[in-house]
XYZ file of C-alpha atoms in Angstrom:
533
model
C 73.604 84.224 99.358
C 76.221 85.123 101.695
C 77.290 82.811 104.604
C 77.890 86.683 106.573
C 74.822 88.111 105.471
C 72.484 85.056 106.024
C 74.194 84.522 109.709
C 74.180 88.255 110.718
C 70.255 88.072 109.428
C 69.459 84.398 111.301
C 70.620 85.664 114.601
C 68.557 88.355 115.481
C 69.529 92.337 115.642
C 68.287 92.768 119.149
C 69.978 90.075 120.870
C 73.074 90.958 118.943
C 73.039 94.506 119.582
C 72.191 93.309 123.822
C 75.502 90.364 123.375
C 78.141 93.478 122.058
C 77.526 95.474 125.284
C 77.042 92.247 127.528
C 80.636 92.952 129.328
C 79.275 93.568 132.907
C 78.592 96.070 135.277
C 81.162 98.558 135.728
C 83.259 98.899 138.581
C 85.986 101.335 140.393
C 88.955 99.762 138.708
C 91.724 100.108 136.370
C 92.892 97.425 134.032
C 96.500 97.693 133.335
C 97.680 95.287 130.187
C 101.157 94.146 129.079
C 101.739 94.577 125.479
C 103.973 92.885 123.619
C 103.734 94.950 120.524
C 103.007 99.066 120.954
C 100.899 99.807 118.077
C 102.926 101.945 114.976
C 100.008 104.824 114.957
C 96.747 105.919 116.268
C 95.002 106.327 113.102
C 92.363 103.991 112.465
C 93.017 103.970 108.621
C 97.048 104.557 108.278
C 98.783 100.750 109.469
C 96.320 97.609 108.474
C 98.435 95.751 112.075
C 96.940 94.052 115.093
C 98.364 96.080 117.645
C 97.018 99.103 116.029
C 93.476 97.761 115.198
C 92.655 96.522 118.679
C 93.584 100.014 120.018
C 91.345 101.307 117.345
C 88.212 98.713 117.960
C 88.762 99.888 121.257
C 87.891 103.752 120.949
C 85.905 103.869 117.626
C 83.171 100.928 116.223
C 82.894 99.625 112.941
C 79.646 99.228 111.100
C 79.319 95.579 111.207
C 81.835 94.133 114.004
C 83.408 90.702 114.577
C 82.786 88.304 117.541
C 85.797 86.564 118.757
C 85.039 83.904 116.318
C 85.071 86.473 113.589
C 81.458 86.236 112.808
C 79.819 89.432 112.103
C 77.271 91.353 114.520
C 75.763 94.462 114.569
C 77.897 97.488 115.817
C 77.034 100.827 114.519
C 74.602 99.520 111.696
C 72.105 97.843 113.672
C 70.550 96.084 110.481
C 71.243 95.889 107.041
C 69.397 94.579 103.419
C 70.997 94.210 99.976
C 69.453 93.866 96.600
C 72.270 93.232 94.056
C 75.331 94.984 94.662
C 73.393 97.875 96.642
C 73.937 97.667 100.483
C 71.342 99.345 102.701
C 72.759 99.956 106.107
C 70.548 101.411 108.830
C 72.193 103.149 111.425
C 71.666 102.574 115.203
C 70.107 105.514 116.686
C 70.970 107.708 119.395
C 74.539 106.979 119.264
C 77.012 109.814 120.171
C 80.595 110.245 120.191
C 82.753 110.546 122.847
C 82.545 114.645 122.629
C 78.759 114.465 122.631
C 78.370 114.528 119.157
C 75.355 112.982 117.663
C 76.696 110.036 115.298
C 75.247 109.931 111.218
C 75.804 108.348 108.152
C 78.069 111.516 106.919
C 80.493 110.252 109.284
C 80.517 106.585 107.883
C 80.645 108.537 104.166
C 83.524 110.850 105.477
C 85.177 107.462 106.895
C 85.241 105.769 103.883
C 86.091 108.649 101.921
C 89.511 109.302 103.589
C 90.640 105.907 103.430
C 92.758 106.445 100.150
C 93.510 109.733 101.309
C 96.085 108.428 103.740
C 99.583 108.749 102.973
C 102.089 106.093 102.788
C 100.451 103.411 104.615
C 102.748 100.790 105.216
C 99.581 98.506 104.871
C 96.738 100.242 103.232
C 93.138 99.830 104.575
C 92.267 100.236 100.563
C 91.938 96.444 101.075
C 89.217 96.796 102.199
C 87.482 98.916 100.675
C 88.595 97.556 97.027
C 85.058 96.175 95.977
C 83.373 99.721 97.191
C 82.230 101.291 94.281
C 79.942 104.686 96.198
C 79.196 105.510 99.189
C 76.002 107.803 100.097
C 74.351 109.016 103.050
C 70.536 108.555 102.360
C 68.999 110.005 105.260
C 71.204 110.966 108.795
C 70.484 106.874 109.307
C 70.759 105.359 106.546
C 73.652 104.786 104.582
C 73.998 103.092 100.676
C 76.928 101.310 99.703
C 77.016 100.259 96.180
C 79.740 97.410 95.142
C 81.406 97.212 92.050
C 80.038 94.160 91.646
C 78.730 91.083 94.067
C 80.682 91.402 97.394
C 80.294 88.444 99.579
C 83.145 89.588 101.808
C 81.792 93.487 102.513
C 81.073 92.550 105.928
C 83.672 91.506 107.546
C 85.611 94.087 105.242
C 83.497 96.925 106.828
C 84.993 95.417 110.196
C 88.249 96.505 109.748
C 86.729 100.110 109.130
C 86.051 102.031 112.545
C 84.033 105.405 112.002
C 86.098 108.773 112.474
C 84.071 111.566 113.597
C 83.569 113.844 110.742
C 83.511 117.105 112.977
C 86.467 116.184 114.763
C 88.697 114.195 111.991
C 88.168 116.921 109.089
C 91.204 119.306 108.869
C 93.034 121.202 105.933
C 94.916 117.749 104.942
C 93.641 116.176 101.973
C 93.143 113.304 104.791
C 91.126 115.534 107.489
C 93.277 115.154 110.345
C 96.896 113.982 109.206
C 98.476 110.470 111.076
C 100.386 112.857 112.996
C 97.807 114.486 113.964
C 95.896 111.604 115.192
C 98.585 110.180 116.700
C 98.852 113.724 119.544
C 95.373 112.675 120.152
C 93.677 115.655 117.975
C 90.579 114.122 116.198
C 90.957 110.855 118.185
C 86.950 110.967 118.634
C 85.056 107.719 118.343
C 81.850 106.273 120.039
C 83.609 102.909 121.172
C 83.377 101.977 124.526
C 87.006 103.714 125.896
C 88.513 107.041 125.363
C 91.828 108.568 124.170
C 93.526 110.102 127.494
C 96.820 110.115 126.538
C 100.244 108.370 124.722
C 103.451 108.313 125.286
C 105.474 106.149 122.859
C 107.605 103.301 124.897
C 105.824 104.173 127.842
C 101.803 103.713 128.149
C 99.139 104.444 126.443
C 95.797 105.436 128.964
C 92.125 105.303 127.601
C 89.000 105.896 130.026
C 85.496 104.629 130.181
C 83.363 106.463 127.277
C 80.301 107.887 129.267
C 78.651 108.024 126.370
C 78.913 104.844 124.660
C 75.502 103.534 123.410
C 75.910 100.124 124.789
C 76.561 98.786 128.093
C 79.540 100.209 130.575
C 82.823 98.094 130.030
C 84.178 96.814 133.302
C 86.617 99.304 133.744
C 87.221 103.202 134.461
C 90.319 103.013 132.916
C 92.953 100.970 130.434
C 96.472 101.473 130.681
C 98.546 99.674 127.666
C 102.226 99.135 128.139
C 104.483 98.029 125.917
C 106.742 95.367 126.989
C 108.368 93.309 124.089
C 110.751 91.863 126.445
C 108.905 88.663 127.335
C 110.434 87.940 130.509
C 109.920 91.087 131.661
C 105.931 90.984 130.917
C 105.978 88.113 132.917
C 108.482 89.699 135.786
C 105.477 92.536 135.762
C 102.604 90.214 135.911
C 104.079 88.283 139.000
C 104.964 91.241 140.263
C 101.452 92.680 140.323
C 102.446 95.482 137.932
C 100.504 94.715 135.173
C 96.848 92.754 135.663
C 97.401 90.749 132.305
C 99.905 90.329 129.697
C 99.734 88.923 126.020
C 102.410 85.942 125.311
C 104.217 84.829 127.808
C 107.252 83.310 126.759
C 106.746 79.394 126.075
C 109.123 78.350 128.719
C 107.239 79.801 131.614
C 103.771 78.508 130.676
C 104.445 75.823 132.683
C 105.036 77.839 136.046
C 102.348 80.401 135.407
C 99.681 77.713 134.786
C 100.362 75.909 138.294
C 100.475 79.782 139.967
C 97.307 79.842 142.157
C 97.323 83.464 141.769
C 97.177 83.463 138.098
C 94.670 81.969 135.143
C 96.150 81.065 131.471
C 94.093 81.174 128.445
C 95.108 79.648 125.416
C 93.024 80.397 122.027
C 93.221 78.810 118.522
C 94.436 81.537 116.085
C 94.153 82.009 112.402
C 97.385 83.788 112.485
C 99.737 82.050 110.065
C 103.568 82.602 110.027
C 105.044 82.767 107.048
C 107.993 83.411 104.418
C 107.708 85.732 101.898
C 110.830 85.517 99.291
C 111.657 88.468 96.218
C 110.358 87.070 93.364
C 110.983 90.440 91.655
C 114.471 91.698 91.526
C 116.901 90.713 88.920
C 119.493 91.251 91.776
C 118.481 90.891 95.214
C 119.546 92.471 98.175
C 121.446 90.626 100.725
C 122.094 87.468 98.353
C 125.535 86.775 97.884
C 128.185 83.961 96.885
C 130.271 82.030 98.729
C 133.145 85.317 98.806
C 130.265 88.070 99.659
C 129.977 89.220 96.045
C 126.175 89.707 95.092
C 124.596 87.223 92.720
C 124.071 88.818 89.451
C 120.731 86.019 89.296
C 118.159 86.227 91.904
C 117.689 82.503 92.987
C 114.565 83.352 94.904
C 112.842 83.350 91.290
C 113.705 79.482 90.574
C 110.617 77.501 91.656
C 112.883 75.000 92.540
C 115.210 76.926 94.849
C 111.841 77.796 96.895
C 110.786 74.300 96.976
C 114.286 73.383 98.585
C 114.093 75.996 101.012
C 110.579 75.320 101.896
C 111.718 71.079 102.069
C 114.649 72.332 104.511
C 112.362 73.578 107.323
C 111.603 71.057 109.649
C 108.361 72.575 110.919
C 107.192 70.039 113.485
C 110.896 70.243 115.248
C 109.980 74.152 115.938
C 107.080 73.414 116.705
C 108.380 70.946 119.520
C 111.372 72.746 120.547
C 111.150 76.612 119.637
C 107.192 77.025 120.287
C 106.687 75.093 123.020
C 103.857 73.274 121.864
C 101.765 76.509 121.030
C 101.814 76.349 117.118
C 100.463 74.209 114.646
C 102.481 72.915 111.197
C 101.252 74.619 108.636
C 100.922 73.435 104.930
C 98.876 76.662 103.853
C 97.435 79.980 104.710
C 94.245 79.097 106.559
C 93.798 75.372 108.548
C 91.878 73.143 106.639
C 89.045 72.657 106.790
C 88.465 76.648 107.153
C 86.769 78.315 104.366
C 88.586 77.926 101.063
C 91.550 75.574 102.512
C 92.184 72.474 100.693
C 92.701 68.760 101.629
C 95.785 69.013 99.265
C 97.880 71.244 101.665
C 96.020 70.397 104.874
C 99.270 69.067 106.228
C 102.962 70.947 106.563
C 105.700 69.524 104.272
C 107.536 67.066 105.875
C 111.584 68.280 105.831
C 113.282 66.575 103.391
C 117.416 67.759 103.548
C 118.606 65.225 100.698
C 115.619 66.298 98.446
C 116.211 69.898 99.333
C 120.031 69.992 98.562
C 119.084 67.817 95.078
C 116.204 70.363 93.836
C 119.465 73.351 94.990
C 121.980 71.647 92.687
C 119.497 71.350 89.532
C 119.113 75.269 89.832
C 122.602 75.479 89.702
C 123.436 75.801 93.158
C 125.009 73.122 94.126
C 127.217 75.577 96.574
C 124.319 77.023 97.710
C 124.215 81.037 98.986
C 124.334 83.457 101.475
C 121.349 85.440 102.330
C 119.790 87.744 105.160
C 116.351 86.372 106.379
C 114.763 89.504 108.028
C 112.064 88.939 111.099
C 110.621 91.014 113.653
C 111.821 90.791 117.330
C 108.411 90.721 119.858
C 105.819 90.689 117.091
C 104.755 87.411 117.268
C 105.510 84.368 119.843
C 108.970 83.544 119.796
C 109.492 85.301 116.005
C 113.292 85.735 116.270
C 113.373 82.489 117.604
C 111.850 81.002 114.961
C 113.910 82.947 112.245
C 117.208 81.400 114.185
C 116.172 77.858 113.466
C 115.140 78.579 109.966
C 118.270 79.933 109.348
C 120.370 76.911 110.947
C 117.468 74.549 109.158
C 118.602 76.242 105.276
C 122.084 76.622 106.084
C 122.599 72.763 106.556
C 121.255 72.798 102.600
C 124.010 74.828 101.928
C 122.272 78.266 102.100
C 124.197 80.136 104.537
C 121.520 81.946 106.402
C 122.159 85.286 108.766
C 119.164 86.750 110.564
C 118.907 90.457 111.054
C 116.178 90.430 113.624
C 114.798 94.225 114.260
C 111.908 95.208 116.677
C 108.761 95.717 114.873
C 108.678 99.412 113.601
C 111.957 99.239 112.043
C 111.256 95.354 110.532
C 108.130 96.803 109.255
C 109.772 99.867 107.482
C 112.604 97.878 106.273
C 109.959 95.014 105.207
C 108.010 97.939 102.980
C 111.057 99.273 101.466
C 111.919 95.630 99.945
C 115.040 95.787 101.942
C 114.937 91.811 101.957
C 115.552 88.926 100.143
C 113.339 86.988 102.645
C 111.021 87.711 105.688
C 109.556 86.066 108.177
C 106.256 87.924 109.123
C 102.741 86.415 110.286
C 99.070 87.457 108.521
C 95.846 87.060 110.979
C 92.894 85.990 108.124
C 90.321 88.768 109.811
C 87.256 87.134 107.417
C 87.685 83.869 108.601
C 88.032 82.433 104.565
C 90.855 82.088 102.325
C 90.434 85.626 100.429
C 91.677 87.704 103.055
C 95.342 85.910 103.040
C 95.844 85.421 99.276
C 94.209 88.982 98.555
C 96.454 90.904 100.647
C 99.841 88.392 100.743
C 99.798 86.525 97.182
C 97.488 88.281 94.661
C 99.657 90.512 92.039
C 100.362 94.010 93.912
C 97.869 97.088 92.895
C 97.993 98.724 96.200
C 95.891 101.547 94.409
C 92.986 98.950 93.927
C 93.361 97.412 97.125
C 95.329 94.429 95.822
C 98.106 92.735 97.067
C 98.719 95.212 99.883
C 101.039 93.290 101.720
C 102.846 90.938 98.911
C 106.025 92.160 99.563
C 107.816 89.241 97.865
C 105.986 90.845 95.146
C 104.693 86.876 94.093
C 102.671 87.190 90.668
C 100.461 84.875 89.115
C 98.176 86.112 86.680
C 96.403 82.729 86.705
C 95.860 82.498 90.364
C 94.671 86.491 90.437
C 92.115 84.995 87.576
C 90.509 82.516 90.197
C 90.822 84.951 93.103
C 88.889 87.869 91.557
C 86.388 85.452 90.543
C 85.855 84.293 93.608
C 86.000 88.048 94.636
C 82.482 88.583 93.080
C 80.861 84.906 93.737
C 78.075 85.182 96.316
C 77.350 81.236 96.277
C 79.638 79.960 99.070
C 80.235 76.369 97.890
C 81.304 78.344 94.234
C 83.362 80.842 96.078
C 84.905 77.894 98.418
C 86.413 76.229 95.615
C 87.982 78.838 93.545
C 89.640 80.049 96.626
C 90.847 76.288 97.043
C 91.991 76.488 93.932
C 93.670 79.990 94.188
C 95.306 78.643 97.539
C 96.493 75.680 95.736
C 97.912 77.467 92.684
C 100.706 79.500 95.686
C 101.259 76.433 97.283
C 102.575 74.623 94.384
C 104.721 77.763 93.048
C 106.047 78.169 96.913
C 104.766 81.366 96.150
C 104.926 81.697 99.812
C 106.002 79.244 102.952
C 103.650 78.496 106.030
C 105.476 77.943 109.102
C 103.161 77.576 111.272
C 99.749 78.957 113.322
C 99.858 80.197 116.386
C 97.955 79.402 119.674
C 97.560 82.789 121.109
C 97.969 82.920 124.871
C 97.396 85.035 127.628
C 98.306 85.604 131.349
C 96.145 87.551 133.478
C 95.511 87.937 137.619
C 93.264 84.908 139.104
C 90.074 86.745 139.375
C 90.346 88.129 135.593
C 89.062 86.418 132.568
C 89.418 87.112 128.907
C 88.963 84.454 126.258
C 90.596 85.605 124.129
C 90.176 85.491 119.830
C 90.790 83.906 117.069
C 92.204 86.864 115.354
C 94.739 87.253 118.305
C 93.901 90.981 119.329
C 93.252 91.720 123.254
C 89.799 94.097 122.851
C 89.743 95.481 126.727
C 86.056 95.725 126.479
C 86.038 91.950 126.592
C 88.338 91.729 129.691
C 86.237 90.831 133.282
C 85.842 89.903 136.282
C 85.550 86.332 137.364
C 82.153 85.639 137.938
């Protein structure tokens, strides 16, 4: 049996259902927040990105929800049975939307339904919904779900899924309401504790209390996000008394800000690795060149042993000493062993190795090395274009002559999608907690259509390794499932189908009397923000 269905079970519906709304009383006060990322769009179900989910987990609910230690609890579905591959959700009652309507299982059915529907998602939410095989509304509480097969991961897959409003979200679109749509605000209609006021892009986006949320009152009458990827100036705003809280603040200043009487510092372990992806696809790649600028008629990125060197070249406990301040962890593979499905094999980062590197370059007949672009995002992650400078310095001393082009996030992103790389530097948070969630999205051979491989944009492929993963896809025993996804892990590792950096420690900075303690997936959920007790 599941490990998610037997601990959602074991705990108890009621005191779940009592712990989601626990967030205190509320009080007369506005919580403004310092973003470092603005989210890309305000549809649930068009970008599969942090700063767009925790907006979204904000306004709508899931079925099934996620604690801050990703384990599942009871949201809309306040209990649920299965018998083979059929799900049997029932539906908590007396829960309305934030226009007053009454909230049924036609809206989870309409939900689900327009996932696919959504057009060019730069990270499809079919991910999620891959295993899904039907999806029926039995009674106005009940909903059935039947899998294609065994699916121990549905829960934490139904997560990632708020619930649209059918009345408000349907529309002449194939999609109901289109992105763009959503985006103005028209449709925006969820029962999560906060409400859509108002956006405007670069400036602040403003959500109010949701009188009508079926749990508990959140602290606060109203959220105000504002983007601020400059991290000195998050900080400037937060000692200013501009902003209440503010998500990473640069490395440098964590120093000052924890000694600052008038300020409290959390720091959270993440399961947000940082990676590499390389294109293991094209015959010719874009942005590879030779010594004179003239592109390489043979993509090196497919030699094994070019990806081992530049893997070997990365000293990874030097950044994290000197570029991350101390907030990241080495990383040898996707998820920290010993979380579900990580290995002993890769528990620890590859130590650098520049004479072994430049070696491994020369047997692939490189022995002059290359030029090449490494692309990363500028304020997505903690100190990302930072880290992509030191890369670069770390593989040109191998010979690989390394120039960043480091873009802020929407335009990384769209360049990312359109293969406009050679080789990225991005970071994946593993929402389930296990091993699937990385190598299904990041490393399994790309069928966006089936949900597969939604984010390898390396375009990695290893029918052997897909073999193990789908297997494990479909394996409800957890020791079983473990060990294939081990084994899957393992199998990308060795290839250097992909390159851990690191994991993050998440941080944040927030006024003395706030408190927040943050999670492990790294989003800031403003319905978990109080008051110091």
């Amino acid at each position: 049996m599941s490990r998610w269905f037997t601990r959602a079970v074991a705990g108890g519906f009621t005191a779940m259902a009592m712990a989601l709304g626990a967030h205190g009383s509320a009080v007369a006060r506005d919580l403004v927040v310092g973003l470092k990322t603005e989210p890309s769009s305000l549809d649930p179900q068009y970008h599969s990105l942090t700063p767009n989910t925790q907006i979204a987990l904000t306004i709508f609910d899931p079925l099934v929800a996620a604690d801050n230690q990703l384990k599942p609890r009871p949201a809309l579905a306040e209990s649920w049975t299965v018998d083979g591959n059929v799900w049997t959700f029932k539906l908590r009652p007396n829960v309305k939307f934030s226009d007053g309507t009454p909230f049924t299982a036609d809206d989870v059915v309409f939900t689900f339904d327009r996932v696919p529907k959504v057009p060019n998602s730069p990270s499809p939410f079919t991910l999620y919904l891959k295993d899904v095989a039907k999806t029926e509304a039995v009674d106005p509480l009940t909903v059935r779900i039947t899998t294609k097969g065994p699916s121990p991961l549905l829960l934490p897959n139904l997560g990632q899924l708020p619930i649209l409003s059918k009345k408000a979200a349907s529309g002449a679109a194939p999609e109901g309401k289109t992105t763009t749509e959503l985006n103005a605000g028209d449709g925006l209609i969820g029962t999560g504790p906060y409400k859509f006021v108002s956006w405007k892009r670069g400036a602040e986006l403003v959500l109010a209390r949701n009188d009508n949320y079926w749990g508990k009152k959140p602290v606060w009458d109203k959220v105000v996000y504002k983007p601020m990827t400059n991290a000195a100036s998050r900080v400037a705003a937060l000692l200013a008394g501009d902003v209440d809280m503010i998500e990473d603040p640069p490395t440098d200043d964590l120093p000052k800000l924890k000694s600052d009487k008038n300020l409290y510092v959390q720091q959270t372990p993440s399961v947000r690795v940082m990676y590499i992806a390389m294109d293991q696809f094209n015959e010719v790649s874009p942005g590879i060149t030779d010594a004179e600028g003239k592109p390489l008629a043979k993509n090196p990125m497919k030699d094994m042993r070019v990806r081992e060197a530049l893997s070997l070249a990365i000293d990874r406990k030097a950044i994290e000493d000197r570029v991350m301040g101390g907030v990241s962890k080495p990383a040898g593979n996707l998820l920290p062993y010993p979380m579900f499905g990580a290995s002993k094999t890769y528990a620890e980062a590859p130590k650098a190795d520049v004479n072994k590197a430049k070696k491994l370059l020369a047997d692939a007949g490189y022995a002059q090395g290359f030029n090449i672009t490494l692309g990363a995002p500028s304020g997505r992650y903690i100190n990302d274009s930072k880290v992509a400078q030191a890369i670069a310095s770390m593989w040109s001393r191998i010979g690989v002559k390394t120039n960043v082009e480091a873009s802020a996030p929407p335009v990384f992103f769209k360049n990312r999608d359109s293969y406009k790389y050679s080789a990225y530097l991005a970071g994946w948070s593993v929402t389930s907690g296990e091993m699937s969630n990385a190598l299904g999205s990041l490393a399994v051979t790309s069928d966006p259509a089936k949900g597969l491989g939604t984010t390898n944009r390396g375009r990695y492929s290893n029918p052997a390794m897909d073999k193990l993963y789908m297997e494990a896809a479909t394996t409800m025993d957890d020791a079983k499932r473990a060990e294939l996804l081990s084994k899957a892990a393992d199998m990308v590792m060795a290839d250097y189908g992909l390159l851990p950096v690191h994991f993050e420690l998440s941080v944040w900075a927030m006024k003395k009397d706030i408190r927040y303690a943050g999670r492990s997936d790294q989003m800031t959920e403003a319905q978990d923000v109080t008051l110091k007790q």
